[in-house]
XYZ file of C-alpha atoms in Angstrom:
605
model
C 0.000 0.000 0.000
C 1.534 3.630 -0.687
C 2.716 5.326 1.967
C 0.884 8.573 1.976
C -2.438 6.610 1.374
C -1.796 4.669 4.465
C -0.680 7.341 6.965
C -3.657 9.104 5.995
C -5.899 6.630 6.644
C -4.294 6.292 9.912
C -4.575 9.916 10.700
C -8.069 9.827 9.525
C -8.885 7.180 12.144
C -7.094 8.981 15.096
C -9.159 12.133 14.655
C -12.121 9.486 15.407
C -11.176 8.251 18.181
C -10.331 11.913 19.271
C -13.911 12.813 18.093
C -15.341 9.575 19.956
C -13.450 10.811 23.385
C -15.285 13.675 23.406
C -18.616 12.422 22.397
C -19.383 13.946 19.084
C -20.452 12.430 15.999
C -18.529 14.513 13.468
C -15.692 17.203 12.797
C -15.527 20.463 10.391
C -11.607 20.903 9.426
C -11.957 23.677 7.308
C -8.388 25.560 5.763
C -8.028 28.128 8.172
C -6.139 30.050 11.247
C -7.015 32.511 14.345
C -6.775 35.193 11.796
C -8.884 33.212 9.152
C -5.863 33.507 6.164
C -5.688 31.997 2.951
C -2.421 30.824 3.189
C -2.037 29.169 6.415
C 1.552 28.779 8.479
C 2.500 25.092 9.635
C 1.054 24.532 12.465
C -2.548 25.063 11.120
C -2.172 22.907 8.200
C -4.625 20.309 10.041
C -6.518 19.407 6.724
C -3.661 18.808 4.575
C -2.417 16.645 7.586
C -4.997 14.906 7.497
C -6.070 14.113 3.826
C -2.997 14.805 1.729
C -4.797 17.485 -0.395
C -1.992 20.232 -0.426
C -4.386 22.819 -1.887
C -5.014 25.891 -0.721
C -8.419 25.822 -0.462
C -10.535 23.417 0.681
C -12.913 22.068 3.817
C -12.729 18.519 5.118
C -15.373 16.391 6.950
C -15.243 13.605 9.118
C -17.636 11.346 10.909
C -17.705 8.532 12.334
C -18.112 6.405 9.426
C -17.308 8.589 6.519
C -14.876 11.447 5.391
C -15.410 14.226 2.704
C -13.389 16.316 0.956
C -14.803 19.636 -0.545
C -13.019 21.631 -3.059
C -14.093 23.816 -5.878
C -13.231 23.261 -9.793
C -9.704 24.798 -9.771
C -8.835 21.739 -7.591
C -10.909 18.751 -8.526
C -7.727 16.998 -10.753
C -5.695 17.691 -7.797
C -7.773 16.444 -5.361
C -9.079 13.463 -6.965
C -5.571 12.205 -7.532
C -3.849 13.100 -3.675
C -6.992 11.334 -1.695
C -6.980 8.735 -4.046
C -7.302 5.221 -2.083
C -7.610 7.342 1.368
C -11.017 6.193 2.209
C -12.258 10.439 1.931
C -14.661 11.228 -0.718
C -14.521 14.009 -3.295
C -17.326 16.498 -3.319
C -17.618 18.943 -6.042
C -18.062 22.214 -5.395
C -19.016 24.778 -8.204
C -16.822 27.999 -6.594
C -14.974 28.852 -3.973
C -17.411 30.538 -1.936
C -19.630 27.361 -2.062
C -21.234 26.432 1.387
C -22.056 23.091 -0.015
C -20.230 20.827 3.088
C -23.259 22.542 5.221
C -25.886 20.584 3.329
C -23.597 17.379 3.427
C -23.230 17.375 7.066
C -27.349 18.239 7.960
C -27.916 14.783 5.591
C -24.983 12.913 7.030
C -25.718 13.869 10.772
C -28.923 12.790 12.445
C -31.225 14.868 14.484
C -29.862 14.911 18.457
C -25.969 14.583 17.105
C -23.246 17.135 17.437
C -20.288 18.390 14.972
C -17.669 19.982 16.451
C -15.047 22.481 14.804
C -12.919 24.709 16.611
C -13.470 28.128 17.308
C -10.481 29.445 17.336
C -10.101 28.974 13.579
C -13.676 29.486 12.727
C -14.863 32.714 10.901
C -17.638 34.525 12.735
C -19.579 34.561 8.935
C -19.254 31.351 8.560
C -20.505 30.210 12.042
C -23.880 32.242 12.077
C -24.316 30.146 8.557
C -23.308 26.306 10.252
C -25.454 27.661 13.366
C -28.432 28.460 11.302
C -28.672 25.319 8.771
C -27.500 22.827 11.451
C -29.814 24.249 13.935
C -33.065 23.555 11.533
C -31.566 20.326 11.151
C -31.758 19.811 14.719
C -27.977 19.216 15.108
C -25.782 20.768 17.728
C -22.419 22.540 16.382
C -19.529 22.245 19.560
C -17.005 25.244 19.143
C -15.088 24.594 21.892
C -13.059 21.783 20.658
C -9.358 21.666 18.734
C -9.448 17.656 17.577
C -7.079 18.272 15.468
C -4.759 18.905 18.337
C -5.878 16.319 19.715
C -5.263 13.843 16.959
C -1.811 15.591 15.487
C 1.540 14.215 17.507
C 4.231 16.151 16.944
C 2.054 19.597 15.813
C 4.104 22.257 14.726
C 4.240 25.317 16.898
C 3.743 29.034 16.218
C 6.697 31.044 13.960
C 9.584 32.107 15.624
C 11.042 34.239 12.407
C 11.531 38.613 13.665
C 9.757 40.972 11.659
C 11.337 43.658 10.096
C 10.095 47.477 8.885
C 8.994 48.458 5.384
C 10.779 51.152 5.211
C 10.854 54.541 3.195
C 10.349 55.138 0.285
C 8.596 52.482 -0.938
C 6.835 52.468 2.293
C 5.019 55.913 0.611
C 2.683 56.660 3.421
C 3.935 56.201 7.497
C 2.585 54.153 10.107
C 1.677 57.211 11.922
C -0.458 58.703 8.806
C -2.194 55.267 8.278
C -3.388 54.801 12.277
C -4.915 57.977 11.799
C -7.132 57.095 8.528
C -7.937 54.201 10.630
C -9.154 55.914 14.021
C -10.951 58.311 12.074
C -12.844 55.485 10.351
C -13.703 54.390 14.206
C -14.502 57.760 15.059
C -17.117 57.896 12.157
C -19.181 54.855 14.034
C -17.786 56.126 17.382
C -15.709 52.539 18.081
C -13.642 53.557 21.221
C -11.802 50.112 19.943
C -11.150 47.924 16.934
C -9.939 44.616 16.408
C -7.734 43.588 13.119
C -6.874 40.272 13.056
C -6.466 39.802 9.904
C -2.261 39.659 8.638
C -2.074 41.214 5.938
C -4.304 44.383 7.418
C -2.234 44.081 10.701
C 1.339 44.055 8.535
C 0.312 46.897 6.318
C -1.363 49.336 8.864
C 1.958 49.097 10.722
C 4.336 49.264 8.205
C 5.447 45.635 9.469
C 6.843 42.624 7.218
C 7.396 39.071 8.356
C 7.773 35.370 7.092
C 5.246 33.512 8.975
C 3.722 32.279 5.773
C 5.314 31.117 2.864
C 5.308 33.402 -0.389
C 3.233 36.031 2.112
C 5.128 38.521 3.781
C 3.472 38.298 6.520
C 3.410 37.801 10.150
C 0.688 36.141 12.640
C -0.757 38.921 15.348
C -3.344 40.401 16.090
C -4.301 44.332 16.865
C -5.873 46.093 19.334
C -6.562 49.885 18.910
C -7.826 52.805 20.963
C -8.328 56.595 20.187
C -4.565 56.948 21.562
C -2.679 53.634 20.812
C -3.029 49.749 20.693
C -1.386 46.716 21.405
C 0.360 44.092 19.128
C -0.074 40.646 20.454
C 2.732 39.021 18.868
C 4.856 35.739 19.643
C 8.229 36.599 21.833
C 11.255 37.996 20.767
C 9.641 38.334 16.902
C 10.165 41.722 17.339
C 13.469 43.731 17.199
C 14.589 45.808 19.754
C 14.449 49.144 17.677
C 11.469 48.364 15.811
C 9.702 47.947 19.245
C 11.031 51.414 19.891
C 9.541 52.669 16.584
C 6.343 51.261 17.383
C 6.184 52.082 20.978
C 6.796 55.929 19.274
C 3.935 55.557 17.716
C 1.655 54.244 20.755
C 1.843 50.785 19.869
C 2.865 48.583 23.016
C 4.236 44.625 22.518
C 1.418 41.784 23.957
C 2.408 38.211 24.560
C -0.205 36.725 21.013
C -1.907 34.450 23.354
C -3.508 37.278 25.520
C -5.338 38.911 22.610
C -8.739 37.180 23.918
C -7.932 38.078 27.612
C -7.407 41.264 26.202
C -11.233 41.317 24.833
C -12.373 39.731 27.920
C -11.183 42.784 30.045
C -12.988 45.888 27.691
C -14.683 47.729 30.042
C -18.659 47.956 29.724
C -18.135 51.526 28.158
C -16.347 49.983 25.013
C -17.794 50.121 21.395
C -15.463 47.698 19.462
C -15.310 47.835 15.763
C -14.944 44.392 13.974
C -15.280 42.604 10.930
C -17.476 40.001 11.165
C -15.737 38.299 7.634
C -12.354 39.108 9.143
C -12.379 37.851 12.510
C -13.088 34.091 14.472
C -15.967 33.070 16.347
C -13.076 32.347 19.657
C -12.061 35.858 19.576
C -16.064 37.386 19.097
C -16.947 35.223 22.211
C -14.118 36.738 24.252
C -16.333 40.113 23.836
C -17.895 41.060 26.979
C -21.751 41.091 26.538
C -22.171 44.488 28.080
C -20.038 45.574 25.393
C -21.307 47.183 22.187
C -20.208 46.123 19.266
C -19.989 47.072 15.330
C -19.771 45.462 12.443
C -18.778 46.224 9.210
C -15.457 45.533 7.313
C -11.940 46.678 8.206
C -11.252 50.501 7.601
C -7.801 49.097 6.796
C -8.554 46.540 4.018
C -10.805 49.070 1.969
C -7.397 51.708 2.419
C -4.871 49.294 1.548
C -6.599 48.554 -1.659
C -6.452 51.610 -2.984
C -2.276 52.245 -3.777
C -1.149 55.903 -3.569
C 0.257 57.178 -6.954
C 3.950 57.424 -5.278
C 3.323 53.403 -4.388
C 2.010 53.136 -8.353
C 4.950 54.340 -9.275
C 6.837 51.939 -7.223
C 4.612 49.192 -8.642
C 5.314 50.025 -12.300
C 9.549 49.410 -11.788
C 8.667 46.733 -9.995
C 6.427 44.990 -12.974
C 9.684 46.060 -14.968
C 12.310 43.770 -13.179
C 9.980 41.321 -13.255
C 9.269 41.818 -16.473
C 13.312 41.523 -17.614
C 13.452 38.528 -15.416
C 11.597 36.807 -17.384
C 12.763 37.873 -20.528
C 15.905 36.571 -19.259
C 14.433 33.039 -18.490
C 12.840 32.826 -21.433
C 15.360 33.412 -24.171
C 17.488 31.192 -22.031
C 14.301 28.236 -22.282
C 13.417 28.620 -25.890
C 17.736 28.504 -26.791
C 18.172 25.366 -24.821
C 14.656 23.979 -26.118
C 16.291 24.707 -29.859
C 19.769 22.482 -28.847
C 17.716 19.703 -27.944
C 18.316 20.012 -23.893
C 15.611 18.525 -22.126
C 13.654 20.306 -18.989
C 10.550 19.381 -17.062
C 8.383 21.513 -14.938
C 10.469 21.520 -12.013
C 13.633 23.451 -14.570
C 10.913 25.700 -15.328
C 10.464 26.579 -11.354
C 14.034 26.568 -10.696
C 15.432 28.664 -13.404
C 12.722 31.098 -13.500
C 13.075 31.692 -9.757
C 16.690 31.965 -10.289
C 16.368 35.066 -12.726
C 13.801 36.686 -10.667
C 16.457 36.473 -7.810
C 18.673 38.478 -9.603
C 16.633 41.304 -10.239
C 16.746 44.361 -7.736
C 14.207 44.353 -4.818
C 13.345 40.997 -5.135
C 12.398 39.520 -1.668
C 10.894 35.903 -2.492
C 8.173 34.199 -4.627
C 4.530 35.942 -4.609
C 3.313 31.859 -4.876
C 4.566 28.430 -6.124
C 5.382 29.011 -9.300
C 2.700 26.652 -11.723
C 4.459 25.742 -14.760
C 1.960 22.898 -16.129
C 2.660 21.371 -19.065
C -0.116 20.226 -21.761
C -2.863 17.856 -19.376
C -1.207 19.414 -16.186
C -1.694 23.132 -17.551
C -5.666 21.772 -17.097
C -5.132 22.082 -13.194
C -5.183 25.995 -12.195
C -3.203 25.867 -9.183
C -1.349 22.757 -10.384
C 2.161 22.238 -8.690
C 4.639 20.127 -9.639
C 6.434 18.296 -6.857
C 10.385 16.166 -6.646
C 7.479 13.135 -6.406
C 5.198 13.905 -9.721
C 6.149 16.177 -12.861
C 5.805 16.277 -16.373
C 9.123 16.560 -18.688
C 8.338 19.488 -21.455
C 8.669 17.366 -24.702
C 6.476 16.717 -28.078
C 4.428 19.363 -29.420
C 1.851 21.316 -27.447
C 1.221 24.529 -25.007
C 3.134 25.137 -21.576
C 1.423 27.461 -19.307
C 3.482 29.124 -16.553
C 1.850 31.256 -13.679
C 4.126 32.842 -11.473
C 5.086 35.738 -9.451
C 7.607 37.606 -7.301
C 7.129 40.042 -4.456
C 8.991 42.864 -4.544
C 9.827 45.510 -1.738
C 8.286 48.032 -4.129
C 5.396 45.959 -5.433
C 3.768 42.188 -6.015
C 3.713 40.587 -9.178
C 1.136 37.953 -10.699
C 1.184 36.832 -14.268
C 0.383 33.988 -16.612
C 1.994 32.904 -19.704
C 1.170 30.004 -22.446
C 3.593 29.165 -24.824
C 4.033 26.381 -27.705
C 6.533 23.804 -27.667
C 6.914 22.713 -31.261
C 3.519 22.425 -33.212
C 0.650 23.825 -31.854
C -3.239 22.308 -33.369
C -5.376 24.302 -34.828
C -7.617 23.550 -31.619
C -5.005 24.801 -29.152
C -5.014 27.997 -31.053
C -8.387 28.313 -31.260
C -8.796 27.995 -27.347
C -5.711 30.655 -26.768
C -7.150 32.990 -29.112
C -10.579 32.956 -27.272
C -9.051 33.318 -23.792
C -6.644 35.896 -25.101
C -10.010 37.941 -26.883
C -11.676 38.007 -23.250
C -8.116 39.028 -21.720
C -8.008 41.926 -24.034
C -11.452 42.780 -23.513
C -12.067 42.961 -20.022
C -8.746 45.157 -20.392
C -9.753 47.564 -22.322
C -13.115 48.449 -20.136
C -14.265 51.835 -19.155
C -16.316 51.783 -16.546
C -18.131 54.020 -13.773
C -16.040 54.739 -10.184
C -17.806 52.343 -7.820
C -19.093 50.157 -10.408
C -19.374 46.760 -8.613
C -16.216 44.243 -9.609
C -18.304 41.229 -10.222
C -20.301 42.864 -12.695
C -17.594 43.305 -14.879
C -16.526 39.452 -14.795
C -19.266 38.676 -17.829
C -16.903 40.901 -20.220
C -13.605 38.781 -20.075
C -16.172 35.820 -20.572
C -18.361 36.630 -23.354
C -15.668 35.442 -25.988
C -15.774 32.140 -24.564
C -19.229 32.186 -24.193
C -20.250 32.584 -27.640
C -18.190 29.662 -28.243
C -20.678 27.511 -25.159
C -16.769 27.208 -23.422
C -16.736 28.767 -19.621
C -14.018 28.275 -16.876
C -14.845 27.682 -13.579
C -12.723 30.064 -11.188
C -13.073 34.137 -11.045
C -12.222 36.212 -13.655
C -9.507 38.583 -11.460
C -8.333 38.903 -7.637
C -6.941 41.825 -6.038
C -3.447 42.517 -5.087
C -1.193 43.875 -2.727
C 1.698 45.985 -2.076
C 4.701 44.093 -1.182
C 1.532 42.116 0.107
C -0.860 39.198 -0.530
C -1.151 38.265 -4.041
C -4.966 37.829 -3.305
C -5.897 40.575 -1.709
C -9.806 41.674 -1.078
C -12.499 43.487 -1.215
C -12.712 44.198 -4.976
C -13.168 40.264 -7.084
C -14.156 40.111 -10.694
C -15.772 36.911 -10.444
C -19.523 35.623 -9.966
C -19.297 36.448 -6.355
C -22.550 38.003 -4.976
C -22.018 41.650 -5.296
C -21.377 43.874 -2.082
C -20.880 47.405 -1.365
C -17.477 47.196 -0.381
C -16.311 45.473 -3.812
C -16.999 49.004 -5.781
C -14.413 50.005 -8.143
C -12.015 53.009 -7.043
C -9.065 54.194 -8.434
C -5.694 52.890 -7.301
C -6.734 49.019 -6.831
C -4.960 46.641 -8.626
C -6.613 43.514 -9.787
C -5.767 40.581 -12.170
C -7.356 39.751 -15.126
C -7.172 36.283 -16.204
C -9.734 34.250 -17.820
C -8.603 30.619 -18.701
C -10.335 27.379 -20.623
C -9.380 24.192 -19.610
C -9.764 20.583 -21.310
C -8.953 17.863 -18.463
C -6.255 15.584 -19.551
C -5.545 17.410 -23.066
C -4.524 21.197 -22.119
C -5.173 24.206 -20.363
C -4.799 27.973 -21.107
C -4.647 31.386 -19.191
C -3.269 34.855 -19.800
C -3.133 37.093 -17.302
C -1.646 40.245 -16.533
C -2.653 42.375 -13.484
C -4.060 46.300 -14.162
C -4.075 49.369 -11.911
C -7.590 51.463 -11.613
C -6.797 55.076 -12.980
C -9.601 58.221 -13.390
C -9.839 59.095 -16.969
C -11.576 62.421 -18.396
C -14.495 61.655 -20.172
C -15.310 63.473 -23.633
C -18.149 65.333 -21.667
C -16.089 65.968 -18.723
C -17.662 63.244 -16.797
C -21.128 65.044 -16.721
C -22.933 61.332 -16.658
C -19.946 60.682 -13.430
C -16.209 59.534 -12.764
C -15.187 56.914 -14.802
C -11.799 54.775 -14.618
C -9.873 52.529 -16.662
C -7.396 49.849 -16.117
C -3.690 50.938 -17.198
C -2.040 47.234 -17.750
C 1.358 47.047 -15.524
C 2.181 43.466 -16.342
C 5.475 43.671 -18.738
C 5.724 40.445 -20.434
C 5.141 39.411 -24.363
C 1.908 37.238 -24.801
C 3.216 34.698 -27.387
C 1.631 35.578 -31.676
C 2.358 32.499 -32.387
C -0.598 30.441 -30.740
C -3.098 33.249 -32.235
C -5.452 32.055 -34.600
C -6.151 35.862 -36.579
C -8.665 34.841 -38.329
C -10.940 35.210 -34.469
C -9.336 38.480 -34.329
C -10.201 42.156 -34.834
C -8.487 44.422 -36.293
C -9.201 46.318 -32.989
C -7.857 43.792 -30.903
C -4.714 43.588 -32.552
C -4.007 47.255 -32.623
C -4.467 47.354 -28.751
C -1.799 44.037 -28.447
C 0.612 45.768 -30.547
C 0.232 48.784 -28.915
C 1.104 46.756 -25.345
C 4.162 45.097 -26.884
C 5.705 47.901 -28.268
C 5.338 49.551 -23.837
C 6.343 46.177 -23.426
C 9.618 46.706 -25.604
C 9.684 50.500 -24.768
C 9.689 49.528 -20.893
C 12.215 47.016 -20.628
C 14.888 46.920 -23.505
C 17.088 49.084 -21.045
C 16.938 46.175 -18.775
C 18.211 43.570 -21.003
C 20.964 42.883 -23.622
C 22.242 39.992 -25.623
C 20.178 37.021 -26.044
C 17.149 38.404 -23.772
C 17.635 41.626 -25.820
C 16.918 39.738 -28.751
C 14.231 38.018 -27.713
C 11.919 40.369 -26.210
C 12.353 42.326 -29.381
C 11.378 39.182 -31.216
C 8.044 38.178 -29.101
C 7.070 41.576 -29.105
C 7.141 42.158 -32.495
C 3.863 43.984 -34.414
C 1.399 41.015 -35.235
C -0.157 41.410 -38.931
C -4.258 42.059 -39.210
C-alpha cells in the first residue's frame, strides 16, 4: 500500500477516536487560522495533515463512518488524484465561496448529534451560517473543541522568524499617517476600539513585514486599537529591539499573542469595538464582553490598503519592470536550450525562472509556487509540480506558466502560455478565445464604484459565444509588497457587495482561462491598476476609470489564430508590446535583448 495513502488513513482514524473521546459524531476541518488567512503557516495545516490534499483551499469532513473532501473546480484533478485510495470522498463544489459541506453534514448527521469544529479557527460569517442550517436540522455545532490537536503528535508550533520594517520610500505613506485614517474610520461609528486580526491588514497598517507564511510577507498577530494607541499581540522575541522602539513611538505597546482574547475579555462595559465580522473568528467574538457594544462592518484598513497611492504606483510600475526583464531573461534562455535539444521538465521551469527573478533588484521571495503545467497538467489551475510527480516538457503542445515575485516596491502575478513545437489548430483556437476576453475585459471603461463582479461577464463573453466557460473568477486583487490575493474588490460571480466598488488605485488581475482535463489548459493574465480618466463630456454622466495594464511580459503571436481576431484587438496588443519593448529593452541585452524584441514584435491584421 503507498505510503501517503496509508498514513492518511491512519490519521483519519485517530481524529475518530479523538472525536469519539469527546462524544461527538462529526468534525468540520476547514483551511483556516485565528486570523482566518488563505495561506495558512504550519502549524494550522490540520486538513492537509490529514487528507494529503496540499491545496489551498478546501474544507474537510469527518464522521464517524465517513470522510469528505470539498473543493471547488480549480482543484478537482488535484484532489481526486492526492486522496486517491484514502477512504475520503470528493465532493464537487461549483466555486470557492460554495457552502455546499453545510448541506452534506445536515444529511450525514442525524437529528440529536453534534459536529464539532474549533473556534479558534472558525470565521464569525461562517458560524452564524453552520449555526443556522444545522440548527433547523436539529444538530448541535460544539465550538469549543481543537481535535485536530488532539489527533496531530508532533504539531508544529507558532513562527519564531523577527519581523522587520517596510521602510521609506517604498513604504510611501507612514505608520503614523495610516493609524490615523484608521481611528478616524472608528470615530465615524464612534468605536472607542477595533480589532484587526487579519495579517495582511495588521502588517500593512503598521508598516510591518514578516515570514510567517510562505510566499506572504506576513506575520501572525493580532491588533488592538484605541483613540490613543493599541497593542500588538505578537509571539516573543519576533520583534526587534528598535522596531519595538519605533512602534512604541507611535503608541503601539508589545502583547504576549496568546492574551489577545484576555485582552477582549477585560474591555470595560463603556467599550464600542469595531470588527469585521468576515475578518475575525468566532473564539475571539466570544471573548467580547456582553455588556459591550459592538460594530460590524469591514476593516477601515482593508478598503485603504486597496487603494495604492500614486507614489506606491509608481513603485509598482519598476517593480512589474524587473519582473518583467526577469523573465525575458528566463525565457530566451528556455526557448535557446529547447532549440539544442536540452531537455527540462516543470520543475527546470520553477528553478530557473526563480533563479532570474532572484537576480533582479528588490526581489524579496516568490509571490506563490510558481505553476508551470505542461499540456494535461496546464488543465489544473493551481497545479504544482512536486520532486514526487512532474511532467518533462517534450512533443508538441502549449506550456502554461503562472508565477510571481514580491517585490519591496510591489507584487507581481502573471500567466503565460507558450508552444513547444507544433501547436493544433484547436489549441489555437482555445488561446485565441481566452486571449479575446483578456483583451477585452482590459480595455473596459467603466463608472467609479461600479461593482467588480459585474464586470466578470466581459472577459467571458468570448468564450461564451463559443458555449466554453471556466470555472474560477475572472480577477483577484493585489497587494503591495503584500498578498497576491488581496480583497475586497473580485471580478468573479461572487454576490455583489458594497465594499467590492471600483475606485481608483486598486490593482486587480485579469485572467480568464479554458481548460480541457487531460488534453490542455490555457490562461493569460496580466494584473491592471484602476486610474480616473476624463471623459469626452467631462464626466457630466460621473467619474469613470480605466485599467492601465502594468504586467510587462510578451503574450506569445504564435498560438493566435487571426482569423478570431479584430483588427481592434490587434491594434491594442501591438500597442502593449511595443510599452512592453519600450519599458524594458534598457533592462536587457544579448540574447534576452533579442528576444523580447522578437516576441514583441507587431502582429499582422
Amino acid at each position: 500500500m503507498d505510503t501517503r495513502t496509508h498514513e492518511t488513513r491512519l490519521r483519519i482514524e485517530r481524529l475518530r477516536d479523538a472525536l469519539n473521546a469527546h462524544g461527538v459524531h462529526a468534525v468540520l476541518v476547514p483551511s483556516s487560522d485565528p486570523h482566518l488567512s488563505e495561506y495558512l503557516p504550519d502549524r494550522w495545516q490540520g486538513r492537509e495533515w490529514l487528507s494529503g490534499f496540499t491545496g489551498s483551499v478546501g474544507s474537510l469532513v469527518v464522521t464517524r463512518d465517513q470522510a469528505a473532501l470539498f473543493v471547488d473546480s480549480r482543484y478537482w484533478a488535484q484532489a481526486e488524484a492526492q486522496i486517491a485510495g484514502s477512504g475520503i470522498q470528493l465532493e464537487k463544489m461549483n466555486s470557492g465561496a460554495s457552502t455546499q459541506y453545510i448541506d452534506w453534514i445536515a444529511k450525514a448527521l442525524k437529528p440529536g448529534e453534534s459536529i464539532a469544529v474549533d473556534g479558534q479557527v472558525l470565521g464569525l460569517a461562517l458560524a452564524n451560517a453552520l449555526r443556522t442550517a444545522l440548527g433547523r436540522a436539529g444538530i448541535t455545532l460544539r465550538t469549543d473543541l481543537d481535535l485536530v490537536q488532539d489527533a496531530w503528535d508532533g504539531r508544529p508550533g507558532l513562527p519564531t522568524e523577527p519581523v522587520y520594517e517596510h521602510a521609506a520610500p517604498q513604504a510611501a505613506v507612514s505608520r503614523a499617517d495610516k493609524l490615523a485614517r484608521v481611528r478616524a474610520a472608528m470615530a465615524t461609528v464612534q468605536a472607542t476600539h477595533h480589532l484587526v486580526s487579519t495579517v495582511d491588514d495588521v502588517a500593512w497598517l503598521l508598516n510591518l513585514r514578516g515570514s510567517d507564511v510562505q510566499c506572504n510577507p506576513v506575520f501572525i498577530a493580532h491588533l488592538l486599537l484605541d483613540p490613543a494607541g493599541g497593542r500588538l499581540f505578537i509571539g516573543d522575541g519576533k520583534v526587534p529591539a528598535d522596531v519595538a522602539a519605533r512602534l512604541a513611538a507611535d503608541g503601539i505597546q508589545l502583547a504576549p499573542y496568546e492574551q489577545a482574547a484576555s485582552a477582549l475579555a477585560a474591555l470595560p462595559a463603556s467599550a464600542k469595538l469595531l470588527i469585521d465580522p468576515r475578518r475575525v473568528t468566532l473564539g475571539l467574538r466570544e471573548a467580547v464582553p456582553a455588556g459591550v457594544a459592538v460594530v460590524e462592518q469591514i476593516n477601515p484598513s482593508t478598503l485603504l490598503k486597496s487603494r495604492k497611492t500614486a507614489a506606491e504606483a509608481a513603485f509598482i510600475r519598476e517593480a512589474m519592470a524587473e519582473d518583467g526583464a526577469a523573465m525575458c531573461e528566463f525565457y530566451a534562455e528556455f526557448e535557446a536550450s529547447l532549440a539544442r535539444g536540452e531537455r527540462w521538465s516543470e520543475l527546470d521551469v520553477d528553478t530557473k525562472l526563480t533563479a532570474q527573478r532572484k537576480k533582479r533588484p528588490g526581489f524579496v521571495g516568490l509571490s506563490f509556487s510558481t505553476i508551470a503545467g505542461w499540456m494535461a497538467n496546464g488543465a489544473q489551475p493551481h497545479y504544482r509540480a512536486t520532486p514526487e510527480s512532474f511532467a518533462q516538457i517534450e512533443g508538441n503542445g502549449l506550456l502554461l506558466i503562472d508565477s510571481g515575485g514580491q517585490y519591496v516596491g510591489g507584487t507581481t502575478d502573471v500567466t503565460r502560455v507558450w508552444p513547444i513545437g507544433t501547436v493544433s489548430a484547436a489549441q489555437k483556437r482555445d488561446y485565441t478565445l481566452v486571449l479575446k476576453g483578456t483583451l477585452a475585459l482590459s480595455r473596459t471603461r467603466f463608472p467609479r464604484g461600479t461593482l467588480s463582479p459585474m464586470l466578470d461577464a466581459i472577459a467571458r463573453a468570448p468564450l461564451w459565444e463559443h458555449g466554453l466557460d471556466y470555472g474560477h473568477g475572472t480577477g483577484h486583487g493585489v497587494g503591495y509588497f503584500m498578498n497576491v490575493h488581496e480583497g475586497p474588490q473580485s471580478i468573479s460571480k461572487a454576490i455583489a457587495e458594497p465594499a467590492m466598488a471600483m475606485e481608483p488605485g486598486m490593482i486587480t488581475s485579469i485572467e480568464p482561462g479554458l481548460y480541457r482535463p487531460g488534453l490542455w489548459g490555457v490562461r493569460i493574465e496580466n494584473l491592471v491598476l484602476n486610474v480616473a480618466i476624463d471623459t469626452p463630456e467631462k464626466n457630466a454622466f460621473g467619474e469613470m476609470l480605466e485599467f492601465e495594464t502594468l504586467t510587462l511580459c510578451p503574450i506569445d503571436t504564435r498560438c493566435i489564430d487571426t482569423s478570431l481576431m479584430r483588427a481592434d484587438e490587434i491594434d491594442w496588443l501591438n500597442r502593449y508590446h511595443a510599452t512592453v519593448r519600450e519599458r524594458l529593452s534598457s533592462k536587457v541585452s544579448g540574447a534576452a535583448l533579442a528576444w523580447l524584441l522578437l516576441r514583441t514584435a507587431p502582429l499582422a491584421a
